[in-house]
N, C-alpha and C. Protein backbone atom coordinates (compact mmCIF):
# COMPACT_ATOMS: atom_id res chain seq x y z
N MET A 1 84.39 93.11 111.77
CA MET A 1 84.92 93.58 113.02
C MET A 1 84.63 92.53 114.09
N ILE A 2 85.57 92.34 114.97
CA ILE A 2 85.42 91.27 115.94
C ILE A 2 84.99 91.77 117.31
N LEU A 3 85.47 92.94 117.70
CA LEU A 3 85.13 93.48 119.02
C LEU A 3 83.93 94.40 118.93
N LYS A 4 83.05 94.31 119.91
CA LYS A 4 81.83 95.13 119.91
C LYS A 4 82.01 96.42 120.69
N CYS A 5 83.07 96.53 121.48
CA CYS A 5 83.25 97.68 122.36
C CYS A 5 84.07 98.80 121.72
N ASN A 6 84.22 98.78 120.42
CA ASN A 6 85.03 99.79 119.74
C ASN A 6 84.33 101.14 119.73
N ASN A 7 85.11 102.21 119.89
CA ASN A 7 84.52 103.53 119.78
C ASN A 7 84.49 103.97 118.32
N GLU A 8 83.96 105.15 118.06
CA GLU A 8 83.73 105.60 116.69
C GLU A 8 85.03 105.76 115.90
N LYS A 9 86.09 106.25 116.54
CA LYS A 9 87.37 106.43 115.84
C LYS A 9 87.91 105.10 115.33
N VAL A 10 87.88 104.10 116.19
CA VAL A 10 88.41 102.78 115.82
C VAL A 10 87.55 102.15 114.73
N VAL A 11 86.24 102.28 114.85
CA VAL A 11 85.33 101.71 113.85
C VAL A 11 85.60 102.34 112.48
N ASN A 12 85.76 103.66 112.44
CA ASN A 12 86.02 104.34 111.16
C ASN A 12 87.36 103.91 110.56
N LEU A 13 88.37 103.77 111.40
CA LEU A 13 89.68 103.33 110.90
C LEU A 13 89.62 101.89 110.38
N VAL A 14 88.90 101.04 111.08
CA VAL A 14 88.79 99.64 110.64
C VAL A 14 88.04 99.57 109.31
N LYS A 15 87.00 100.38 109.16
CA LYS A 15 86.26 100.41 107.88
C LYS A 15 87.16 100.89 106.75
N CYS A 16 87.98 101.89 107.02
CA CYS A 16 88.93 102.38 106.02
C CYS A 16 89.94 101.29 105.69
N PHE A 17 90.42 100.60 106.70
CA PHE A 17 91.41 99.53 106.50
C PHE A 17 90.83 98.39 105.67
N GLU A 18 89.57 98.08 105.88
CA GLU A 18 88.94 96.97 105.16
C GLU A 18 88.81 97.24 103.67
N THR A 19 88.86 98.51 103.26
CA THR A 19 88.74 98.83 101.83
C THR A 19 90.06 98.69 101.08
N LEU A 20 91.17 98.55 101.79
CA LEU A 20 92.48 98.45 101.15
C LEU A 20 92.68 97.07 100.53
N ASP A 21 93.55 97.01 99.53
CA ASP A 21 93.90 95.69 98.99
C ASP A 21 94.89 95.02 99.94
N PHE A 22 95.14 93.74 99.71
CA PHE A 22 95.91 92.93 100.67
C PHE A 22 97.33 93.47 100.87
N ALA A 23 97.99 93.87 99.80
CA ALA A 23 99.37 94.38 99.92
C ALA A 23 99.40 95.67 100.73
N ASP A 24 98.42 96.54 100.53
CA ASP A 24 98.37 97.78 101.30
C ASP A 24 98.05 97.52 102.77
N LYS A 25 97.25 96.51 103.03
CA LYS A 25 96.98 96.13 104.43
C LYS A 25 98.28 95.69 105.11
N LEU A 26 99.07 94.92 104.39
CA LEU A 26 100.35 94.47 104.94
C LEU A 26 101.30 95.65 105.15
N ARG A 27 101.37 96.54 104.17
CA ARG A 27 102.26 97.71 104.29
C ARG A 27 101.89 98.56 105.50
N LEU A 28 100.60 98.84 105.65
CA LEU A 28 100.15 99.67 106.76
C LEU A 28 100.39 98.98 108.10
N SER A 29 100.17 97.70 108.16
CA SER A 29 100.40 96.95 109.40
C SER A 29 101.88 96.96 109.78
N ILE A 30 102.74 96.75 108.81
CA ILE A 30 104.18 96.79 109.08
C ILE A 30 104.59 98.17 109.55
N ASP A 31 104.08 99.19 108.89
CA ASP A 31 104.41 100.56 109.29
C ASP A 31 103.96 100.84 110.72
N MET A 32 102.77 100.39 111.06
CA MET A 32 102.27 100.64 112.42
C MET A 32 103.09 99.90 113.47
N LEU A 33 103.43 98.65 113.20
CA LEU A 33 104.19 97.88 114.18
C LEU A 33 105.63 98.37 114.32
N GLU A 34 106.17 99.00 113.28
CA GLU A 34 107.52 99.56 113.36
C GLU A 34 107.54 100.98 113.90
N SER A 35 106.38 101.62 113.95
CA SER A 35 106.31 103.03 114.33
C SER A 35 106.62 103.24 115.81
N TYR A 36 107.30 104.32 116.07
CA TYR A 36 107.60 104.73 117.45
C TYR A 36 106.33 105.18 118.16
N HIS A 37 105.38 105.71 117.41
CA HIS A 37 104.17 106.29 118.00
C HIS A 37 103.12 105.26 118.37
N ILE A 38 103.18 104.10 117.78
CA ILE A 38 102.25 103.03 118.11
C ILE A 38 102.91 102.18 119.18
N LYS A 39 102.23 102.01 120.29
CA LYS A 39 102.84 101.37 121.46
C LYS A 39 102.85 99.85 121.39
N VAL A 40 102.18 99.28 120.42
CA VAL A 40 102.10 97.82 120.29
C VAL A 40 103.35 97.32 119.57
N LYS A 41 104.06 96.41 120.19
CA LYS A 41 105.26 95.84 119.58
C LYS A 41 105.18 94.32 119.63
N ASN A 42 105.38 93.68 118.50
CA ASN A 42 105.41 92.23 118.44
C ASN A 42 106.30 91.84 117.26
N ASN A 43 107.52 91.47 117.56
CA ASN A 43 108.49 91.20 116.51
C ASN A 43 108.17 89.96 115.69
N LYS A 44 107.58 88.95 116.31
CA LYS A 44 107.26 87.73 115.55
C LYS A 44 106.17 88.00 114.52
N VAL A 45 105.16 88.76 114.91
CA VAL A 45 104.11 89.12 113.97
C VAL A 45 104.68 89.99 112.86
N LEU A 46 105.57 90.89 113.21
CA LEU A 46 106.21 91.76 112.23
C LEU A 46 107.00 90.95 111.20
N GLU A 47 107.73 89.94 111.64
CA GLU A 47 108.47 89.07 110.72
C GLU A 47 107.54 88.35 109.76
N ILE A 48 106.43 87.84 110.28
CA ILE A 48 105.46 87.13 109.44
C ILE A 48 104.87 88.07 108.40
N LEU A 49 104.50 89.30 108.82
CA LEU A 49 103.93 90.27 107.89
C LEU A 49 104.93 90.64 106.80
N LYS A 50 106.20 90.78 107.16
CA LYS A 50 107.22 91.11 106.16
C LYS A 50 107.41 89.98 105.16
N LYS A 51 107.36 88.74 105.63
CA LYS A 51 107.48 87.60 104.71
C LYS A 51 106.28 87.54 103.76
N LEU A 52 105.09 87.82 104.29
CA LEU A 52 103.90 87.86 103.43
C LEU A 52 104.02 88.96 102.38
N LEU A 53 104.50 90.13 102.80
CA LEU A 53 104.64 91.24 101.85
C LEU A 53 105.69 90.91 100.79
N CYS A 54 106.74 90.23 101.16
CA CYS A 54 107.75 89.79 100.17
C CYS A 54 107.12 88.89 99.12
N ALA A 55 106.21 88.04 99.55
CA ALA A 55 105.55 87.12 98.62
C ALA A 55 104.57 87.85 97.71
N VAL A 56 103.98 88.93 98.21
CA VAL A 56 102.95 89.65 97.46
C VAL A 56 103.54 90.75 96.58
N ASP A 57 104.56 91.45 97.08
CA ASP A 57 105.10 92.63 96.40
C ASP A 57 106.57 92.40 96.04
N GLU A 58 106.85 92.34 94.74
CA GLU A 58 108.21 92.08 94.28
C GLU A 58 109.16 93.23 94.59
N SER A 59 108.66 94.46 94.56
CA SER A 59 109.55 95.60 94.84
C SER A 59 110.00 95.60 96.30
N TYR A 60 109.14 95.18 97.21
CA TYR A 60 109.55 95.08 98.62
C TYR A 60 110.53 93.93 98.79
N ASP A 61 110.34 92.88 98.04
CA ASP A 61 111.24 91.72 98.13
C ASP A 61 112.67 92.10 97.74
N LYS A 62 112.82 93.04 96.81
CA LYS A 62 114.15 93.46 96.37
C LYS A 62 114.82 94.39 97.37
N THR A 63 114.06 95.31 97.95
CA THR A 63 114.68 96.35 98.78
C THR A 63 114.59 96.07 100.27
N LYS A 64 113.57 95.34 100.71
CA LYS A 64 113.30 95.09 102.13
C LYS A 64 113.12 96.40 102.90
N PHE A 65 112.69 97.45 102.19
CA PHE A 65 112.49 98.76 102.79
C PHE A 65 111.11 99.25 102.42
N LEU A 66 110.38 99.75 103.40
CA LEU A 66 109.02 100.24 103.16
C LEU A 66 109.01 101.74 103.35
N ASN A 67 108.81 102.48 102.27
CA ASN A 67 108.71 103.93 102.32
C ASN A 67 107.25 104.29 102.12
N LEU A 68 106.59 104.68 103.19
CA LEU A 68 105.16 104.96 103.12
C LEU A 68 104.87 106.22 102.30
N LEU A 69 105.88 107.04 102.03
CA LEU A 69 105.67 108.22 101.19
C LEU A 69 105.29 107.83 99.76
N ASN A 70 105.65 106.63 99.35
CA ASN A 70 105.26 106.14 98.03
C ASN A 70 103.80 105.70 98.00
N TYR A 71 103.19 105.58 99.15
CA TYR A 71 101.80 105.13 99.27
C TYR A 71 101.03 106.19 100.05
N LYS A 72 100.77 107.31 99.40
CA LYS A 72 100.17 108.46 100.07
C LYS A 72 98.78 108.16 100.63
N HIS A 73 98.07 107.22 100.02
CA HIS A 73 96.74 106.88 100.51
C HIS A 73 96.80 106.17 101.86
N LEU A 74 97.97 105.65 102.24
CA LEU A 74 98.12 105.00 103.55
C LEU A 74 98.56 105.97 104.64
N LEU A 75 99.09 107.13 104.25
CA LEU A 75 99.61 108.08 105.23
C LEU A 75 98.53 108.60 106.17
N MET A 76 97.34 108.90 105.63
CA MET A 76 96.27 109.44 106.47
C MET A 76 95.81 108.41 107.49
N THR A 77 95.67 107.18 107.07
CA THR A 77 95.26 106.13 108.00
C THR A 77 96.32 105.92 109.07
N SER A 78 97.57 105.97 108.69
CA SER A 78 98.66 105.82 109.64
C SER A 78 98.66 106.97 110.64
N ALA A 79 98.44 108.19 110.16
CA ALA A 79 98.40 109.35 111.05
C ALA A 79 97.22 109.26 112.02
N GLN A 80 96.08 108.81 111.53
CA GLN A 80 94.91 108.67 112.40
C GLN A 80 95.14 107.60 113.46
N ALA A 81 95.85 106.55 113.12
CA ALA A 81 96.15 105.51 114.11
C ALA A 81 97.09 106.04 115.19
N MET A 82 97.98 106.93 114.82
CA MET A 82 98.90 107.52 115.80
C MET A 82 98.18 108.42 116.79
N GLU A 83 97.05 108.98 116.38
CA GLU A 83 96.29 109.89 117.25
C GLU A 83 95.46 109.15 118.29
N LEU A 84 95.31 107.85 118.15
CA LEU A 84 94.50 107.08 119.09
C LEU A 84 95.20 106.96 120.44
N THR A 85 94.41 106.72 121.48
CA THR A 85 95.00 106.45 122.79
C THR A 85 95.65 105.07 122.74
N GLU A 86 96.42 104.74 123.76
CA GLU A 86 97.12 103.45 123.76
C GLU A 86 96.14 102.28 123.74
N LYS A 87 95.05 102.40 124.47
CA LYS A 87 94.04 101.33 124.48
C LYS A 87 93.39 101.20 123.11
N GLU A 88 93.06 102.33 122.49
CA GLU A 88 92.46 102.30 121.16
C GLU A 88 93.44 101.74 120.13
N GLN A 89 94.73 102.05 120.27
CA GLN A 89 95.74 101.50 119.37
C GLN A 89 95.80 99.98 119.50
N ASN A 90 95.74 99.48 120.72
CA ASN A 90 95.76 98.02 120.93
C ASN A 90 94.57 97.37 120.24
N VAL A 91 93.40 97.96 120.41
CA VAL A 91 92.19 97.42 119.79
C VAL A 91 92.30 97.48 118.27
N PHE A 92 92.78 98.61 117.75
CA PHE A 92 92.90 98.77 116.30
C PHE A 92 93.89 97.76 115.71
N VAL A 93 95.04 97.60 116.35
CA VAL A 93 96.03 96.64 115.85
C VAL A 93 95.46 95.22 115.89
N PHE A 94 94.72 94.91 116.94
CA PHE A 94 94.08 93.59 117.02
C PHE A 94 93.11 93.40 115.86
N GLU A 95 92.29 94.41 115.59
CA GLU A 95 91.33 94.32 114.48
C GLU A 95 92.05 94.19 113.13
N VAL A 96 93.15 94.93 112.97
CA VAL A 96 93.92 94.89 111.72
C VAL A 96 94.51 93.50 111.51
N LEU A 97 95.13 92.97 112.53
CA LEU A 97 95.75 91.64 112.41
C LEU A 97 94.69 90.56 112.17
N TYR A 98 93.54 90.69 112.81
CA TYR A 98 92.46 89.73 112.58
C TYR A 98 91.97 89.83 111.14
N ASN A 99 91.86 91.05 110.63
CA ASN A 99 91.41 91.25 109.25
C ASN A 99 92.38 90.62 108.26
N ILE A 100 93.68 90.78 108.50
CA ILE A 100 94.69 90.16 107.62
C ILE A 100 94.60 88.64 107.70
N TYR A 101 94.46 88.13 108.91
CA TYR A 101 94.32 86.68 109.08
C TYR A 101 93.10 86.16 108.34
N LYS A 102 91.99 86.87 108.48
CA LYS A 102 90.75 86.47 107.84
C LYS A 102 90.90 86.51 106.31
N THR A 103 91.57 87.52 105.79
CA THR A 103 91.79 87.64 104.34
C THR A 103 92.71 86.53 103.85
N PHE A 104 93.77 86.28 104.59
CA PHE A 104 94.75 85.27 104.21
C PHE A 104 94.18 83.86 104.32
N LYS A 105 93.29 83.66 105.26
CA LYS A 105 92.70 82.35 105.50
C LYS A 105 91.89 81.88 104.29
N TYR A 106 91.21 82.81 103.62
CA TYR A 106 90.38 82.45 102.48
C TYR A 106 91.20 82.53 101.25
């Protein structure tokens, strides 16, 4: 975790996110950035995440469609992220993107 000012909800979500494999991290990040309920929007980051997921997941590469219902273990984390305040969502998305960068870097 990079930020020290996180509250308990954000810390718990980040810990849950850190346990996911790389493809699931990408799926959840894409879902959050495309979601109407998450106020953070960044199309360039979204494009990069989709290209990474295409490289990692062959089924996504064929369809270019992400149905989170096929990944039920990600639904709870996505729902919890939607319950956060806008400030908490910003912090969580920052932590998520940093975690993906850190994973991809190594």
